[in-house]
Tab-separated table of C-alpha atoms in Angstrom:
chain	number	residue	atom	x	y	z
A	1	MET	CA	59.123	97.539	81.954
A	2	VAL	CA	61.448	94.753	80.860
A	3	THR	CA	59.934	91.274	80.912
A	4	SER	CA	62.304	88.516	82.021
A	5	TYR	CA	62.022	85.069	80.463
A	6	ARG	CA	63.947	82.116	81.871
A	7	PHE	CA	63.824	78.771	80.135
A	8	ASN	CA	65.476	75.699	81.556
A	9	VAL	CA	65.656	72.236	80.013
A	10	PRO	CA	68.570	69.747	80.197
A	11	ARG	CA	70.298	69.723	76.827
A	12	LEU	CA	73.189	68.278	74.859
A	13	VAL	CA	74.832	69.234	71.594
A	14	ILE	CA	76.213	66.222	69.712
A	15	ALA	CA	79.195	67.337	67.648
A	16	ALA	CA	82.218	65.816	65.910
A	17	PRO	CA	85.606	66.815	64.500
A	18	SER	CA	84.278	66.293	60.954
A	19	SER	CA	81.435	64.908	58.889
A	20	GLY	CA	81.242	61.128	58.789
A	21	SER	CA	82.266	60.642	62.418
A	22	GLY	CA	78.902	59.261	63.542
A	23	LYS	CA	76.911	62.284	64.759
A	24	THR	CA	73.628	61.106	63.254
A	25	THR	CA	74.075	57.590	64.631
A	26	VAL	CA	74.743	58.864	68.146
A	27	ALA	CA	72.222	61.725	68.163
A	28	THR	CA	69.360	59.652	66.762
A	29	GLY	CA	70.256	56.711	68.982
A	30	LEU	CA	70.338	58.929	72.075
A	31	MET	CA	66.996	60.508	71.210
A	32	ALA	CA	65.407	57.082	70.807
A	33	ALA	CA	67.079	55.562	73.885
A	34	PHE	CA	66.003	58.412	76.170
A	35	SER	CA	62.502	58.349	74.657
A	36	GLU	CA	62.313	54.637	75.476
A	37	ARG	CA	62.940	55.606	79.107
A	38	GLY	CA	59.726	57.591	79.026
A	39	LEU	CA	61.335	61.023	78.662
A	40	ALA	CA	59.898	63.709	76.405
A	41	VAL	CA	62.871	64.428	74.136
A	42	SER	CA	63.012	67.515	71.936
A	43	PRO	CA	64.995	66.852	68.719
A	44	HIS	CA	66.973	69.573	66.962
A	45	LYS	CA	69.441	69.839	64.079
A	46	ALA	CA	72.016	72.577	63.629
A	47	GLY	CA	72.048	73.859	60.063
A	48	PRO	CA	69.570	73.637	57.191
A	49	ASP	CA	69.390	69.852	56.615
A	50	TYR	CA	65.885	68.447	56.120
A	51	ILE	CA	66.612	64.705	56.183
A	52	ASP	CA	68.154	64.057	59.619
A	53	PRO	CA	65.217	65.760	61.412
A	54	GLY	CA	62.918	63.158	59.858
A	55	TYR	CA	64.834	60.413	61.672
A	56	HIS	CA	64.873	62.531	64.836
A	57	ALA	CA	61.083	62.831	64.667
A	58	LEU	CA	60.773	59.078	64.288
A	59	ALA	CA	62.996	58.566	67.347
A	60	THR	CA	61.092	60.983	69.591
A	61	GLY	CA	57.552	61.344	68.282
A	62	ARG	CA	58.041	65.119	68.091
A	63	PRO	CA	58.788	67.359	65.068
A	64	GLY	CA	62.472	67.600	64.228
A	65	ARG	CA	63.436	71.270	64.231
A	66	ASN	CA	66.352	73.138	62.681
A	67	LEU	CA	68.513	75.757	64.379
A	68	ASP	CA	70.223	77.749	61.640
A	69	ALA	CA	72.000	80.933	62.645
A	70	PHE	CA	72.665	81.949	59.047
A	71	MET	CA	69.105	81.723	57.741
A	72	CYS	CA	67.294	82.860	60.896
A	73	GLY	CA	69.988	84.949	62.567
A	74	PRO	CA	71.796	84.143	65.837
A	75	GLU	CA	69.134	86.041	67.761
A	76	LEU	CA	66.451	83.463	66.857
A	77	VAL	CA	68.393	80.304	67.715
A	78	ALA	CA	67.531	80.249	71.423
A	79	PRO	CA	63.888	81.345	70.960
A	80	LEU	CA	63.288	78.688	68.288
A	81	PHE	CA	64.952	76.104	70.515
A	82	ALA	CA	62.743	77.111	73.451
A	83	HIS	CA	59.657	76.880	71.232
A	84	GLY	CA	60.478	73.299	70.255
A	85	ALA	CA	61.690	72.145	73.668
A	86	ALA	CA	58.833	73.563	75.750
A	87	GLY	CA	57.532	70.960	78.177
A	88	CYS	CA	60.312	68.455	77.430
A	89	ASP	CA	62.583	66.580	79.823
A	90	LEU	CA	65.630	66.707	77.549
A	91	ALA	CA	66.733	68.324	74.308
A	92	VAL	CA	69.306	66.813	71.956
A	93	VAL	CA	70.855	68.926	69.201
A	94	GLU	CA	72.696	67.174	66.381
A	95	GLY	CA	75.489	69.335	65.013
A	96	VAL	CA	76.475	70.011	61.422
A	97	MET	CA	79.817	69.117	59.779
A	98	GLY	CA	82.764	69.590	62.158
A	99	LEU	CA	82.224	71.396	65.453
A	100	TYR	CA	83.749	74.689	64.275
A	101	ASP	CA	82.669	74.553	60.602
A	102	GLY	CA	80.096	77.130	59.522
A	103	ALA	CA	79.141	79.455	56.681
A	104	ALA	CA	82.096	79.869	54.318
A	105	GLY	CA	84.135	82.971	55.068
A	106	ARG	CA	81.892	83.991	57.997
A	107	GLY	CA	83.900	82.780	60.990
A	108	GLU	CA	81.790	80.826	63.468
A	109	LEU	CA	78.453	81.833	61.892
A	110	ALA	CA	76.087	78.844	61.563
A	111	SER	CA	78.585	76.450	63.147
A	112	THR	CA	77.679	73.863	65.755
A	113	ALA	CA	79.979	75.725	68.145
A	114	GLN	CA	77.989	78.925	67.725
A	115	VAL	CA	74.696	77.091	68.328
A	116	ALA	CA	76.153	75.481	71.485
A	117	LYS	CA	77.241	78.887	72.792
A	118	LEU	CA	73.895	80.496	72.012
A	119	LEU	CA	72.148	77.668	73.885
A	120	ARG	CA	74.757	77.584	76.698
A	121	ALA	CA	74.754	73.831	76.123
A	122	PRO	CA	77.480	71.284	76.865
A	123	VAL	CA	78.965	69.561	73.834
A	124	VAL	CA	79.523	65.823	73.514
A	125	LEU	CA	82.200	65.127	70.908
A	126	VAL	CA	81.764	61.988	68.778
A	127	VAL	CA	85.197	60.822	67.643
A	128	ASP	CA	85.899	58.249	64.948
A	129	ALA	CA	88.652	56.356	66.764
A	130	SER	CA	89.137	53.684	64.116
A	131	SER	CA	92.667	54.745	63.122
A	132	GLN	CA	94.149	56.193	66.296
A	133	SER	CA	94.948	55.452	69.911
A	134	ARG	CA	96.818	57.942	72.148
A	135	SER	CA	96.525	60.670	69.521
A	136	VAL	CA	92.841	60.899	70.360
A	137	ALA	CA	93.803	62.925	73.448
A	138	ALA	CA	95.597	65.542	71.353
A	139	LEU	CA	92.649	65.738	68.974
A	140	VAL	CA	90.122	66.197	71.761
A	141	HIS	CA	92.386	68.661	73.604
A	142	GLY	CA	92.529	70.800	70.467
A	143	PHE	CA	88.758	70.889	70.126
A	144	ALA	CA	88.296	71.582	73.842
A	145	SER	CA	90.766	74.466	73.911
A	146	PHE	CA	90.129	76.108	70.519
A	147	ASP	CA	87.277	78.242	71.874
A	148	PRO	CA	87.099	78.598	75.680
A	149	GLN	CA	83.408	79.501	75.431
A	150	VAL	CA	82.594	76.050	74.028
A	151	ARG	CA	82.274	73.576	76.882
A	152	LEU	CA	83.051	69.941	76.116
A	153	GLY	CA	81.212	67.713	78.560
A	154	GLY	CA	82.743	64.477	77.345
A	155	VAL	CA	83.503	62.191	74.425
A	156	ILE	CA	81.778	59.255	72.744
A	157	LEU	CA	84.267	57.036	70.940
A	158	ASN	CA	82.980	55.506	67.712
A	159	LYS	CA	84.279	52.573	65.651
A	160	VAL	CA	86.443	51.161	68.433
A	161	GLY	CA	88.091	47.940	67.296
A	162	SER	CA	88.687	45.814	70.426
A	163	ASP	CA	88.890	45.745	74.209
A	164	ARG	CA	92.600	46.586	74.005
A	165	HIS	CA	91.897	49.497	71.664
A	166	GLU	CA	89.275	50.809	74.090
A	167	VAL	CA	91.731	50.626	77.026
A	168	MET	CA	94.347	52.673	75.118
A	169	LEU	CA	91.798	55.302	74.156
A	170	ARG	CA	90.418	55.587	77.675
A	171	GLU	CA	93.908	55.881	79.194
A	172	ALA	CA	94.820	58.684	76.790
A	173	LEU	CA	91.633	60.632	77.477
A	174	GLU	CA	91.992	60.129	81.227
A	175	GLU	CA	95.406	61.817	80.983
A	176	ALA	CA	93.706	64.702	79.190
A	177	GLY	CA	90.994	64.931	81.844
A	178	MET	CA	88.176	64.269	79.362
A	179	PRO	CA	85.330	61.952	80.432
A	180	VAL	CA	84.429	59.062	78.123
A	181	LEU	CA	80.641	58.895	78.029
A	182	GLY	CA	80.326	56.048	75.575
A	183	VAL	CA	82.133	53.558	73.373
A	184	LEU	CA	80.609	52.187	70.179
A	185	ARG	CA	82.350	49.234	68.608
A	186	ARG	CA	82.977	48.652	64.935
A	187	ALA	CA	79.902	46.857	63.704
A	188	PRO	CA	77.925	46.375	60.506
A	189	GLN	CA	76.255	49.689	59.792
A	190	VAL	CA	72.599	49.999	60.656
A	191	ALA	CA	70.700	50.112	57.361
A	192	THR	CA	70.374	53.833	56.612
A	193	PRO	CA	70.797	53.987	52.827
A	194	SER	CA	72.053	57.122	51.115
A	195	ARG	CA	71.921	58.605	47.635
A	196	HIS	CA	72.914	61.810	45.858
A	197	LEU	CA	71.767	64.269	48.585
A	198	GLY	CA	72.395	62.178	51.708
A	199	LEU	CA	70.222	59.730	53.623
A	200	VAL	CA	67.014	58.463	52.041
A	201	PRO	CA	64.186	60.371	53.807
A	202	VAL	CA	61.972	58.611	56.332
A	203	ALA	CA	58.845	59.137	54.222
A	204	GLU	CA	60.290	56.867	51.535
A	205	ARG	CA	61.139	53.949	53.859
A	206	ARG	CA	59.115	54.358	57.027
A	207	THR	CA	58.992	50.698	58.087
A	208	ASP	CA	62.699	50.160	57.468
A	209	ALA	CA	63.470	53.504	59.096
A	210	LEU	CA	61.623	52.485	62.265
A	211	THR	CA	63.713	49.311	62.384
A	212	ALA	CA	66.906	51.336	61.852
A	213	VAL	CA	66.063	53.822	64.617
A	214	SER	CA	65.311	50.966	67.011
A	215	ALA	CA	68.689	49.407	66.159
A	216	LEU	CA	70.453	52.728	66.741
A	217	ALA	CA	68.776	53.023	70.133
A	218	ALA	CA	69.974	49.525	71.075
A	219	GLN	CA	73.507	50.295	69.894
A	220	VAL	CA	73.685	53.532	71.897
A	221	ARG	CA	72.001	52.019	74.941
A	222	ALA	CA	74.585	49.210	75.022
A	223	GLY	CA	77.608	51.459	74.510
A	224	CYS	CA	76.801	54.749	76.244
A	225	ASP	CA	76.334	55.749	79.863
A	226	LEU	CA	72.884	57.329	79.610
A	227	ASP	CA	72.855	58.391	83.260
A	228	ALA	CA	76.187	60.191	82.860
A	229	LEU	CA	74.978	61.861	79.664
A	230	MET	CA	71.827	63.051	81.433
A	231	ALA	CA	73.979	64.422	84.251
A	232	VAL	CA	76.010	66.412	81.713
A	233	ALA	CA	72.798	67.683	80.104
A	234	ARG	CA	71.611	68.941	83.487
A	235	THR	CA	74.672	71.167	83.827
A	236	ALA	CA	73.251	73.527	81.195
A	237	PRO	CA	72.183	76.761	82.915
A	238	PRO	CA	68.814	78.467	82.311
A	239	LEU	CA	68.407	80.431	79.091
A	240	ASP	CA	67.231	84.006	79.298
A	241	CYS	CA	65.020	84.205	76.235
A	242	GLU	CA	61.404	84.403	75.135
A	243	ALA	CA	60.256	81.282	73.303
A	244	TRP	CA	59.418	81.916	69.652
A	245	SER	CA	55.719	81.826	68.867
A	246	PRO	CA	54.156	81.929	65.392
A	247	ALA	CA	51.329	84.160	66.587
A	248	THR	CA	53.701	86.639	68.235
A	249	ALA	CA	56.007	86.568	65.211
A	250	LEU	CA	53.101	87.448	62.907
A	251	THR	CA	51.914	90.231	65.224
A	252	ARG	CA	55.363	91.776	65.199
A	253	SER	CA	55.570	91.308	61.426
A	254	ARG	CA	52.306	93.212	60.961
A	255	GLY	CA	53.724	96.078	62.985
A	256	ALA	CA	57.004	96.285	61.082
A	257	ALA	CA	57.458	99.303	58.835
A	258	PRO	CA	57.764	98.398	55.117
A	259	ASP	CA	60.779	99.377	53.056
A	260	PRO	CA	59.764	102.790	51.662
A	261	ALA	CA	61.661	102.313	48.407
A	262	PRO	CA	62.409	98.676	47.548
A	263	ARG	CA	64.591	98.282	44.494
A	264	THR	CA	66.750	95.786	42.705
A	265	PRO	CA	70.278	95.783	44.173
A	266	GLU	CA	72.937	97.418	42.073
A	267	GLY	CA	74.510	95.000	39.614
A	268	LEU	CA	71.476	92.728	39.297
A	269	ASP	CA	69.555	92.864	36.047
A	270	ALA	CA	65.866	92.183	36.627
A	271	SER	CA	63.138	93.204	34.233
A	272	ALA	CA	60.491	95.461	35.710
A	273	SER	CA	57.507	93.402	36.803
A	274	PRO	CA	53.989	94.475	37.713
A	275	ALA	CA	53.140	94.638	41.376
A	276	PHE	CA	51.331	91.598	42.705
A	277	GLU	CA	47.866	92.495	43.944
A	278	ALA	CA	45.732	90.136	46.002
A	279	ARG	CA	42.124	90.939	45.152
A	280	GLY	CA	39.494	90.121	47.704
A	281	SER	CA	39.086	90.350	51.446
A	282	GLY	CA	42.740	91.137	52.218
A	283	GLY	CA	42.425	89.515	55.635
A	284	GLY	CA	43.352	86.203	57.183
A	285	ALA	CA	40.122	84.498	56.123
A	286	ALA	CA	38.506	83.899	52.754
A	287	GLY	CA	35.827	86.262	51.522
A	288	ASN	CA	33.103	83.856	52.700
A	289	GLY	CA	34.506	83.875	56.244
A	290	ALA	CA	36.067	80.421	56.013
A	291	ALA	CA	39.768	79.842	56.581
A	292	PRO	CA	41.712	79.749	53.299
A	293	VAL	CA	42.823	76.220	52.459
A	294	ILE	CA	46.563	75.932	51.821
A	295	ALA	CA	47.449	72.630	50.139
A	296	VAL	CA	50.993	71.502	51.015
A	297	ALA	CA	52.672	68.839	48.884
A	298	GLY	CA	53.906	65.831	50.855
A	299	GLY	CA	54.510	62.139	50.379
A	300	PRO	CA	57.772	60.479	49.328
A	301	ALA	CA	58.587	62.992	46.547
A	302	PHE	CA	58.198	66.172	48.631
A	303	THR	CA	59.669	65.702	52.099
A	304	PHE	CA	61.578	68.956	52.710
A	305	SER	CA	59.820	71.409	54.992
A	306	TYR	CA	60.466	73.271	58.229
A	307	ALA	CA	57.851	72.708	60.948
A	308	GLU	CA	57.564	76.446	61.568
A	309	HIS	CA	56.205	77.023	58.040
A	310	THR	CA	52.997	75.117	58.747
A	311	GLU	CA	52.745	76.743	62.176
A	312	LEU	CA	53.013	80.219	60.645
A	313	LEU	CA	50.420	79.459	57.953
A	314	GLN	CA	48.014	78.196	60.604
A	315	ALA	CA	48.672	81.168	62.887
A	316	ALA	CA	47.923	83.465	59.938
A	317	GLY	CA	44.474	81.901	59.681
A	318	ALA	CA	44.922	79.144	57.102
A	319	GLU	CA	43.746	75.556	57.149
A	320	VAL	CA	46.758	73.477	56.066
A	321	VAL	CA	45.998	70.249	54.206
A	322	THR	CA	48.683	67.844	52.977
A	323	PHE	CA	48.361	66.026	49.647
A	324	ASP	CA	50.580	63.510	47.854
A	325	PRO	CA	51.369	64.332	44.202
A	326	LEU	CA	52.285	60.689	43.620
A	327	ARG	CA	48.835	59.377	44.549
A	328	ASP	CA	46.227	62.138	44.742
A	329	GLU	CA	44.589	62.989	41.432
A	330	ALA	CA	43.117	66.302	42.581
A	331	LEU	CA	44.022	69.154	44.874
A	332	PRO	CA	42.273	69.120	48.269
A	333	PRO	CA	38.709	70.507	48.133
A	334	GLY	CA	38.569	74.269	48.421
A	335	THR	CA	42.293	74.834	47.802
A	336	THR	CA	43.063	78.553	47.603
A	337	GLY	CA	46.864	78.390	47.990
A	338	LEU	CA	49.493	75.822	47.061
A	339	VAL	CA	52.893	75.162	48.686
A	340	ILE	CA	55.272	72.721	46.985
A	341	GLY	CA	58.506	72.399	48.912
A	342	GLY	CA	61.703	70.456	48.393
A	343	GLY	CA	62.335	66.760	48.014
A	344	PHE	CA	63.278	64.256	45.354
A	345	PRO	CA	61.031	64.641	42.297
A	346	GLU	CA	63.931	63.452	40.137
A	347	VAL	CA	63.661	60.024	41.810
A	348	TYR	CA	59.917	59.888	41.150
A	349	ALA	CA	59.727	61.692	37.801
A	350	PRO	CA	57.956	58.801	35.978
A	351	GLU	CA	55.315	58.476	38.714
A	352	LEU	CA	54.759	62.239	38.981
A	353	SER	CA	54.436	62.458	35.223
A	354	ALA	CA	51.992	59.551	35.129
A	355	ASN	CA	49.631	61.419	37.491
A	356	GLU	CA	48.283	63.546	34.664
A	357	PRO	CA	45.025	64.556	36.399
A	358	LEU	CA	46.923	66.261	39.228
A	359	ARG	CA	49.421	67.879	36.856
A	360	LYS	CA	46.512	69.405	34.961
A	361	ALA	CA	44.846	70.515	38.199
A	362	VAL	CA	48.024	72.278	39.358
A	363	ALA	CA	48.446	73.931	35.957
A	364	ALA	CA	44.835	75.114	35.964
A	365	PHE	CA	45.173	76.502	39.497
A	366	ALA	CA	48.293	78.447	38.527
A	367	GLU	CA	46.788	79.617	35.242
A	368	ALA	CA	43.816	81.017	37.151
A	369	GLY	CA	46.196	83.137	39.245
A	370	GLY	CA	46.182	80.980	42.360
A	371	PRO	CA	49.059	81.689	44.764
A	372	VAL	CA	51.779	79.034	44.522
A	373	ALA	CA	55.014	78.942	46.562
A	374	ALA	CA	57.494	76.422	45.165
A	375	GLU	CA	61.028	75.651	46.374
A	376	CYS	CA	63.551	73.457	44.559
A	377	ALA	CA	61.566	70.234	44.011
A	378	GLY	CA	58.465	72.386	43.610
A	379	LEU	CA	60.246	74.442	40.966
A	380	LEU	CA	61.070	71.277	39.008
A	381	TYR	CA	57.507	69.987	39.303
A	382	LEU	CA	56.103	73.231	37.921
A	383	GLY	CA	58.415	73.118	34.895
A	384	ARG	CA	57.669	71.748	31.463
A	385	SER	CA	59.710	68.577	31.921
A	386	LEU	CA	62.067	66.771	34.303
A	387	ASP	CA	64.584	64.393	32.737
A	388	GLY	CA	62.354	64.302	29.661
A	389	LYS	CA	59.193	63.422	31.609
A	390	PRO	CA	56.276	65.887	31.290
A	391	MET	CA	55.580	67.875	34.443
A	392	CYS	CA	52.937	70.536	35.146
A	393	GLY	CA	54.003	72.949	32.392
A	394	VAL	CA	53.323	76.040	34.478
A	395	LEU	CA	56.823	77.366	33.720
A	396	ASP	CA	58.480	77.415	30.300
A	397	ALA	CA	61.547	75.653	31.618
A	398	ASP	CA	63.038	72.165	31.469
A	399	ALA	CA	65.005	70.442	34.242
A	400	ARG	CA	67.433	67.548	34.290
A	401	MET	CA	69.790	65.750	36.635
A	402	SER	CA	73.393	66.962	36.719
A	403	ASP	CA	76.731	65.621	37.923
A	404	ARG	CA	77.342	68.891	39.756
A	405	LEU	CA	76.222	69.437	43.346
A	406	THR	CA	74.982	72.963	44.003
A	407	LEU	CA	75.288	73.571	47.716
A	408	GLY	CA	75.614	76.595	49.952
A	409	TYR	CA	74.095	79.536	51.738
A	410	ARG	CA	72.717	82.479	49.778
A	411	GLU	CA	71.735	86.053	50.576
A	412	ALA	CA	68.788	87.134	48.465
A	413	VAL	CA	66.394	89.978	47.821
A	414	ALA	CA	63.016	89.659	46.109
A	415	VAL	CA	63.254	91.473	42.787
A	416	SER	CA	59.629	90.951	41.724
A	417	ASP	CA	56.409	91.389	43.634
A	418	SER	CA	54.758	88.034	44.262
A	419	ALA	CA	52.192	86.277	46.410
A	420	LEU	CA	55.052	85.257	48.700
A	421	ALA	CA	57.341	88.265	48.931
A	422	ALA	CA	57.097	91.960	48.224
A	423	ASN	CA	59.749	93.482	46.005
A	424	GLY	CA	62.710	94.339	48.234
A	425	THR	CA	62.120	91.601	50.836
A	426	ARG	CA	65.481	90.295	52.015
A	427	LEU	CA	66.001	86.701	53.080
A	428	ARG	CA	68.837	84.276	53.610
A	429	GLY	CA	68.496	80.731	52.371
A	430	HIS	CA	70.370	77.798	50.932
A	431	GLU	CA	70.606	75.777	47.738
A	432	PHE	CA	71.011	72.005	47.788
A	433	HIS	CA	70.469	70.121	44.533
A	434	ARG	CA	71.989	68.097	41.706
A	435	THR	CA	69.669	69.341	39.011
A	436	VAL	CA	69.684	72.253	36.590
A	437	ILE	CA	66.737	74.066	35.064
A	438	GLU	CA	66.917	76.000	31.804
A	439	PRO	CA	66.378	78.885	31.769
A	440	GLY	CA	67.411	79.547	35.352
A	441	ALA	CA	65.257	82.664	35.650
A	442	GLY	CA	62.103	83.980	34.052
A	443	ALA	CA	61.239	87.423	32.702
A	444	SER	CA	60.321	88.342	36.276
A	445	PRO	CA	62.849	86.561	38.510
A	446	ALA	CA	62.013	85.504	42.047
A	447	TRP	CA	65.280	86.487	43.747
A	448	GLY	CA	68.395	88.481	43.210
A	449	PHE	CA	71.321	86.785	44.944
A	450	THR	CA	73.721	89.249	46.533
A	451	HIS	CA	76.117	86.729	48.096
A	452	PRO	CA	78.239	84.733	47.322
A	453	GLU	CA	77.572	85.753	43.708
A	454	ARG	CA	75.302	88.327	42.122
A	455	ARG	CA	72.685	86.866	39.807
A	456	VAL	CA	68.933	86.612	39.413
A	457	GLU	CA	67.147	83.309	39.853
A	458	GLY	CA	63.692	81.766	39.798
A	459	PHE	CA	60.312	82.699	38.372
A	460	VAL	CA	57.418	84.966	39.277
A	461	GLN	CA	54.363	84.849	37.038
A	462	GLN	CA	50.790	85.577	38.055
A	463	GLY	CA	50.491	84.034	41.534
A	464	VAL	CA	53.495	81.712	41.191
A	465	HIS	CA	56.755	82.187	43.089
A	466	ALA	CA	59.182	79.381	42.157
A	467	SER	CA	62.872	79.118	42.967
A	468	TYR	CA	65.698	76.777	43.921
A	469	LEU	CA	66.203	78.767	47.139
A	470	HIS	CA	65.162	77.091	50.405
A	471	THR	CA	64.147	79.681	52.996
A	472	HIS	CA	63.103	79.598	56.657
A	473	TRP	CA	59.989	81.683	57.156
A	474	ALA	CA	60.628	82.235	60.871
A	475	ALA	CA	63.283	84.706	59.714
A	476	GLU	CA	60.671	86.752	57.850
A	477	PRO	CA	57.128	85.838	58.980
A	478	SER	CA	55.655	88.428	56.627
A	479	VAL	CA	56.015	85.967	53.738
A	480	ALA	CA	53.619	83.495	55.408
A	481	LEU	CA	51.170	86.286	56.218
A	482	ARG	CA	51.350	87.673	52.682
A	483	PHE	CA	50.796	84.228	51.199
A	484	VAL	CA	47.752	83.493	53.373
A	485	GLU	CA	46.283	86.884	52.521
A	486	ALA	CA	46.735	86.117	48.819
A	487	ALA	CA	45.031	82.750	49.324
A	488	ALA	CA	42.198	84.375	51.296
A	489	ALA	CA	41.602	86.781	48.438
A	490	ARG	CA	40.782	83.955	46.037
A	491	PRO	CA	37.097	83.932	45.063
C-alpha cells in the first residue's frame, strides 16, 4: 500500500539576479513583518550558510533551517521543508547567490531555482535598481523566461532613488507584465556589520541584532505590499511529500545495510587505522540507564550548527546540553560526548586561550578516549595553537589566519573508523574558512575528498573526529546514531 502525504503551507522564495541585491534585507524583513501580524512564519535558507538563519530565527522566533540540495540531496529538500514549516501560516525561503547559481559545474544543483521547483513555490525577485530604469524589464524577462518551470510571482525593487525613478521602473515592468510587489528606497543601511566570512552572527550582537531586525521589518512594511505577497504565497500548490522526522530517519538508518567492503577510494593515500570500537552498552542509553550527555559548544565563538543535528542526537537518546567555551570553566556534568561545531574562534582566540581550565578539561576528555566531533572552528580549538595562542592541544597541529578564502562544496568518504563515521561512509559537505592548519591531516585522516580534488583531510585519533568539513547529518543519520552509541558506551 502506498501512503499519500499532502502538505500545504503558503510559501515564497526570495531570490535575486546576484549576491548583494538585498535578499537578506527583504527576506528577514518579510519574516519579521509577517510575524508582527501574528502569523507563525517558518524561516528557511537555501544553501549551507549558517549566519543568515540566525537572523531569520530572531525575526520569527523559530529555528532557521537550511535547504541544501547538494549536501542532503534533492529528495530531502521538500521533506526537510515540511518538517520545519509544520503548523505554520507562511514559509519564507531566502535564496543563495543569484537565482540560477548553484554547485560549480553541476547545472542547477543546489541553486535557488532548484529549491523553488522542488517546493513548487513562487519566486519573488529582488532587483537592485540603483543603476537602471527601463532595462529592468529586460533583466526580469530574462530571469522569468530562462527556466519555464520557475514561476516568478513578482518583483521587489531595491535601492530606488526617487519618485520619478520608481515611476520609470514600474512602467517598464508593467509593459513586461510583471507585478511590482514592493519598492525599497535608497536609505542608510540598517546596521548589520560584516567581516571576513559575512555578517556578524546574532549570538555576538543579540541586542543590536534585535534592533536591526526590527528596522528591517519597518523598512519592508513601509515599502512592500504584504497582502499582495501573501496572495502570491497562497498560489503555491500542495506538496506531495512526507515530512522529515529525526526518529523516522534514525529508524531507517538502523535498517540500512552497511557497505560490505568499505575502502579508501583509489588515488587517496590514507594510512591504515584501527577500527573504532565503542565499549559498553552499545545502545542509545548509558550503561547505567541514563541518557548519554552530549555537550555542544555554543556562545559567540561557536555559532555554526544545523538544527537537525540536535534533533537527531536527541532522537537517538541523548541529552543535549550547550556550554560556552568562552565562559564555562568545565564541561557540563556527566558529559559523555562532545560536539564542537563551526564559528569564529579566530576572533576570540585570546579569550578561548585564557580559559585554561576548560582547555584542560577538553584535553583530558579526549585523552581518555571520549567521543569528540569537531568541525572547522572545533578543529582549530582542538589544535595546539591558533594564531600563536595556546588551544586545547588535543591535535599536534597549529592554525593561523590566512588571506585566502577556502570555499566550496566537497564530496567525501570516511577513510578512518571513528566515533562519528565508519570507514567508507560517504557524505557531501562544504568548506568555508580563512584559516589554515598545519599539518592538514593526521596519521589517520578523517575524510578523503573525491571532488573537486582528491586529497585526505582532518584527524581521527582515539575518539576524536576533527575536520574542516561542514556536514549535514540529515543526509546520513547514521553518524548521529553512531556518535550517541559511542557516548553511551562511556563508563
